[in-house]
Short mmCIF file of C-alpha atoms in Angstrom, two decimals:
data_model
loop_
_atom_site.label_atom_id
_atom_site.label_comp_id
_atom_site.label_asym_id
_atom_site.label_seq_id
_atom_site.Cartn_x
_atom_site.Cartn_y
_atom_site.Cartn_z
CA UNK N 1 18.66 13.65 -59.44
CA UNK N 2 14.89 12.34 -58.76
CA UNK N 3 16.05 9.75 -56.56
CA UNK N 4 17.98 12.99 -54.44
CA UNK N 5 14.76 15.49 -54.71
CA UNK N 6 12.76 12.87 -53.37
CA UNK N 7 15.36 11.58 -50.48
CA UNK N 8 15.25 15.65 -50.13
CA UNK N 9 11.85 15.82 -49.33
CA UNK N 10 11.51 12.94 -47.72
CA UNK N 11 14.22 13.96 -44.59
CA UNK N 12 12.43 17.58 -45.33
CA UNK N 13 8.88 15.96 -44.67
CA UNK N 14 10.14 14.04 -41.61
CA UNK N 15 11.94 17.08 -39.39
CA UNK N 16 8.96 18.73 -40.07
CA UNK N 17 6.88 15.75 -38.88
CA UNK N 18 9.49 15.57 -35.72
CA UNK N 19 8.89 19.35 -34.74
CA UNK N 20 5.48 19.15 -34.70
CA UNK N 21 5.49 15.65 -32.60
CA UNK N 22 7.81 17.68 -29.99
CA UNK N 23 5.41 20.91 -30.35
CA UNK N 24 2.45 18.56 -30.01
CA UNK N 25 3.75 16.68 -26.69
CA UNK N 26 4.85 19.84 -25.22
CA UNK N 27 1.33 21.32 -25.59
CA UNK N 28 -0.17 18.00 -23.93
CA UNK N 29 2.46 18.20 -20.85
CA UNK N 30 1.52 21.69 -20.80
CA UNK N 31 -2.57 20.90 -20.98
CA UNK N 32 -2.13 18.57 -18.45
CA UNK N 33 -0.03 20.33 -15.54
CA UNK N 34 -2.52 23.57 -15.97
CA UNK N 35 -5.39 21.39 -14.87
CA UNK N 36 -3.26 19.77 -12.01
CA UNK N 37 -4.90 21.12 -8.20
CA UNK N 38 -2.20 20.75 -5.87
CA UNK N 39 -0.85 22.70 -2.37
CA UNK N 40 2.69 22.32 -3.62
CA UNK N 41 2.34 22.63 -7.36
CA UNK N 42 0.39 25.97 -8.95
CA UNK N 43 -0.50 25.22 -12.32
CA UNK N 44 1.87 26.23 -15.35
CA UNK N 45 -0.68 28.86 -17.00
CA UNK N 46 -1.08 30.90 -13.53
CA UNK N 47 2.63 31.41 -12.92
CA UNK N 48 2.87 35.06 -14.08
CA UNK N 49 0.67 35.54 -10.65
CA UNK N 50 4.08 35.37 -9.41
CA UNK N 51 4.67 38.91 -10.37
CA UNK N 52 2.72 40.11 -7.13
CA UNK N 53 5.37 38.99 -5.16
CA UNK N 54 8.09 40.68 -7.21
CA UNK N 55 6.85 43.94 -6.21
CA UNK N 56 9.22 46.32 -4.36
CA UNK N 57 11.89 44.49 -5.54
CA UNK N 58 13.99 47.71 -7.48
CA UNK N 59 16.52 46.49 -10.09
CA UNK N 60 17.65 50.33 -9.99
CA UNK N 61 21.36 48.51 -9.76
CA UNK N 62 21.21 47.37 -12.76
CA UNK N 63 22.47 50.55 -14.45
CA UNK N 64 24.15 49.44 -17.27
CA UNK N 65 20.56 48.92 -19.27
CA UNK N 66 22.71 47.97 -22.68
CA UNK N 67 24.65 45.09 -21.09
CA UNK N 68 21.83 44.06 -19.10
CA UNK N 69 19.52 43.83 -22.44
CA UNK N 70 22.18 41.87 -23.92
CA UNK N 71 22.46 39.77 -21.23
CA UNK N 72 18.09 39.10 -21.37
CA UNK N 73 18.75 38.67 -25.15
CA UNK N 74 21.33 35.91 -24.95
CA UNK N 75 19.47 34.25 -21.88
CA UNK N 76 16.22 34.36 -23.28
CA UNK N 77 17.66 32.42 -26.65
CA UNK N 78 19.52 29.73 -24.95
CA UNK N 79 16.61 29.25 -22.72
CA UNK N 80 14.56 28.24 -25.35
CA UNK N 81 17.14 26.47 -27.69
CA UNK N 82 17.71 24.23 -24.34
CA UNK N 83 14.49 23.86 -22.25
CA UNK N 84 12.40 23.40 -25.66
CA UNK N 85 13.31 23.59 -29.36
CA UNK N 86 16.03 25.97 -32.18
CA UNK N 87 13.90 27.90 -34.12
CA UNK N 88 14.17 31.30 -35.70
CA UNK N 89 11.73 33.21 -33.25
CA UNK N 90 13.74 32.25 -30.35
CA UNK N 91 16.10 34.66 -31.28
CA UNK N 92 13.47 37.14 -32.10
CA UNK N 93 11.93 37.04 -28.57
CA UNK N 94 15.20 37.39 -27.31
CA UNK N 95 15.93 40.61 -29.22
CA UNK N 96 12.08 41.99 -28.58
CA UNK N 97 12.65 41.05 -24.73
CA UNK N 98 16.33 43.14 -25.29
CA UNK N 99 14.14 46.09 -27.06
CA UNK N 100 10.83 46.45 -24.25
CA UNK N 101 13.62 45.90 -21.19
CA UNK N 102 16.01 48.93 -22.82
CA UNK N 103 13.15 51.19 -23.34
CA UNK N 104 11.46 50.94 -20.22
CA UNK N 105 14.17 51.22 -17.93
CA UNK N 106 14.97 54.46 -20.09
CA UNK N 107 11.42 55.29 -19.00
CA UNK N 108 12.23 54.98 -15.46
CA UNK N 109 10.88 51.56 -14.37
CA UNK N 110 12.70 50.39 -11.37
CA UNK N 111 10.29 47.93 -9.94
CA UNK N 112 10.49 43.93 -10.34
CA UNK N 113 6.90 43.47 -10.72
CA UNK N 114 6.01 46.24 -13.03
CA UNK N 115 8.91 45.46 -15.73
CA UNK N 116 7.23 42.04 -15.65
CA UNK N 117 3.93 43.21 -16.06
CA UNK N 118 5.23 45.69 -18.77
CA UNK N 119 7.12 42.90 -20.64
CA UNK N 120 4.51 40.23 -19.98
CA UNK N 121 1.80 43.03 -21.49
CA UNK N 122 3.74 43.81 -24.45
CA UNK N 123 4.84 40.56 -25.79
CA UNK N 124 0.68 40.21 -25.79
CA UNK N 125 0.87 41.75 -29.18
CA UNK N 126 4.16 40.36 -30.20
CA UNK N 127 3.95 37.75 -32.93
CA UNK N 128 4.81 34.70 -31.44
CA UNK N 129 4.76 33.19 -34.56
CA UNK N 130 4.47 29.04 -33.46
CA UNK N 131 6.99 29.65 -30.03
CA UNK N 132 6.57 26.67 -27.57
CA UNK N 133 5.77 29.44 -24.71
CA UNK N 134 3.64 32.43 -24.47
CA UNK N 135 4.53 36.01 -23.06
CA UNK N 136 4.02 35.44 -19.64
CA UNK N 137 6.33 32.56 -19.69
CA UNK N 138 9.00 34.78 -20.92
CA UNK N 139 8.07 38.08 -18.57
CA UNK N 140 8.29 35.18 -15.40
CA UNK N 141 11.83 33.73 -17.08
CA UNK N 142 12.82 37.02 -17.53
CA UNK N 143 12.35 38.37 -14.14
CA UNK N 144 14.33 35.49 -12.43
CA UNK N 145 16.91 36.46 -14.72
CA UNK N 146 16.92 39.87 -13.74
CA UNK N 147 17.05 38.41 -10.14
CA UNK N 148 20.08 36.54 -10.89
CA UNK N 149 21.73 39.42 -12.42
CA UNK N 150 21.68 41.44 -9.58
CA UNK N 151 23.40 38.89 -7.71
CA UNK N 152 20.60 37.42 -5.52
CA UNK N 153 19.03 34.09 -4.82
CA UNK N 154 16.59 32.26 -7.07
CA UNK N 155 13.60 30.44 -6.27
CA UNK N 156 13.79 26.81 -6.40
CA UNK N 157 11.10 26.62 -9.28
CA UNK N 158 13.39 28.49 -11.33
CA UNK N 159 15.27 25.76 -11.76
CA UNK N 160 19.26 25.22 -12.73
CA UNK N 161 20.50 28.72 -13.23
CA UNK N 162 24.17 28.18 -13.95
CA UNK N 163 24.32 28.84 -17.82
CA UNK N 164 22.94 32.33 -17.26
CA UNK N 165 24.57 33.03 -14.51
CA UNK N 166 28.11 32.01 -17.14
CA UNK N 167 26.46 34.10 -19.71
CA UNK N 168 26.23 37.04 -17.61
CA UNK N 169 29.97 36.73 -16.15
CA UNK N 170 31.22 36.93 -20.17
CA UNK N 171 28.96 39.51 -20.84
CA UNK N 172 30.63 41.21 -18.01
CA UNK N 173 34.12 40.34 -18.56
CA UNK N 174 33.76 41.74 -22.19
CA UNK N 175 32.15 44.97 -21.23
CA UNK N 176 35.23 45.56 -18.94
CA UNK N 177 37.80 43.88 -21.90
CA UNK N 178 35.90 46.29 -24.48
CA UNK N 179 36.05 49.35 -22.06
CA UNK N 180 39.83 49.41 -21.17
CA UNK N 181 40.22 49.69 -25.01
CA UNK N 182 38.52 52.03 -25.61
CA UNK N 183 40.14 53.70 -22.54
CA UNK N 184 43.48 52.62 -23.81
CA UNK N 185 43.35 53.92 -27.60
CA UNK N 186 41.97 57.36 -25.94
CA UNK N 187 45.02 57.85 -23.82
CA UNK N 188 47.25 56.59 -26.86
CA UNK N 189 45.37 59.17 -29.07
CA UNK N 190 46.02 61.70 -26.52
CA UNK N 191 49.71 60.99 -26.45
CA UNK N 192 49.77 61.08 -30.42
CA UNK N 193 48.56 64.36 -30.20
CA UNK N 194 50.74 65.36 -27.80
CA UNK N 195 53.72 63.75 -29.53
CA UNK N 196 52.57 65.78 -33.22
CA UNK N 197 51.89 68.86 -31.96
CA UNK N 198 55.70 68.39 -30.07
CA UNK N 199 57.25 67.32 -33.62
CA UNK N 200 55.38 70.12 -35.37
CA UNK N 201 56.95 72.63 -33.23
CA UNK N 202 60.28 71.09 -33.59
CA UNK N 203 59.62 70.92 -37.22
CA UNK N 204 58.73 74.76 -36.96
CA UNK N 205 61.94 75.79 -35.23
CA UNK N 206 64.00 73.65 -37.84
CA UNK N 207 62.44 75.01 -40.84
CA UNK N 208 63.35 78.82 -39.08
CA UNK N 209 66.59 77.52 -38.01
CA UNK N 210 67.24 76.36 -41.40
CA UNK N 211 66.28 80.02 -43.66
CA UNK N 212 68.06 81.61 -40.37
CA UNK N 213 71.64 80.59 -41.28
CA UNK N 214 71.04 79.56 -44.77
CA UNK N 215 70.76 83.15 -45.78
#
């Protein structure tokens, strides 16, 4: 049993020591490209600049703001489970992203730029616990996701866009799947009542029929 705790924290002691090393050499890639001057290269840190451009652009299409928040929830998750490491508040940025997005198209936001701004603003004050990204990473991944979802063309800096572009077709194909049920069992619950209220009355007319010409 010693021999086990120990092996236990041991492998315990070592992932540990392996997520930091990855945190660690993330953060030096990262120091190193924000300090990079270049005419074809803007450094990492000043990318959620890009939102000037992004105004004028209306996502007003994107009316179906539950799906859609899905959609930025699921995206936002694999993004970071892929591009840098699984951990717990990947999935809560994903659902906070899913919350601000919701709300503020409820509010009336329409405009590229300002949802990026307003997510990018917001996720400010959002614990971000020890994520490999800050909130403007996520308001700048977010708005070429919204991009995508409205079935126009990507940057090149936004790099390969296939998964999301697959997680938005399922998230699609079971909005329709979920809504022809739901269509489905309210016809069939319209021909149920239908169909009782029809056997009641014959039941009715029996039951008369039946004290009729028994007495």
């Amino acid at each position: 049993v010693g021999l086990l705790a120990h092996a236990g924290v041991a492998f315990k002691g070592r992932l540990i020591s392996t997520s930091i090393l990855k945190r660690s050499e993330y953060l030096e890639k990262l120091h190193s490209l924000t300090f990079i001057s270049s005419s074809n290269r803007q450094p990492i840190m000043q990318r959620w600049k890009y939102s000037a451009t992004l105004s004028g652009i209306e996502i007003s299409s994107l009316s179906r703001y539950t799906d859609d928040g899905i959609y930025l929830k699921a995206s936002v998750q694999y993004w970071l489970d892929t591009e840098y490491y699984q951990q717990e508040i990947n999935a809560k940025l994903g659902r906070e992203v899913e919350r601000i997005y919701i709300r503020r198209r409820m509010d009336g936001i329409i405009d590229l730029g300002e949802m990026l701004m307003d997510i990018g603003t917001s996720l400010e004050s959002f614990d971000m616990e020890d994520a490999f990204v800050n909130g403007w990473d996520v308001a700048n991944k977010v708005s070429d996701l919204l991009i995508l979802r409205m079935g126009k063309e990507n940057s090149p800096c936004s790099g390969n866009m296939t998964p999301f572009k697959q997680i938005s077709d399922k998230i699609d194909f079971e909005s329709v799947v979920l809504s022809n049920i739901i269509r489905n069992k309210a016809t069939m619950s319209k021909f149920a009542l239908i169909f009782s209220s029809t056997f009641k009355r014959f039941g009715f007319l029996r039951d008369i029929l039946e004290v009729k010409y028994i007495r």
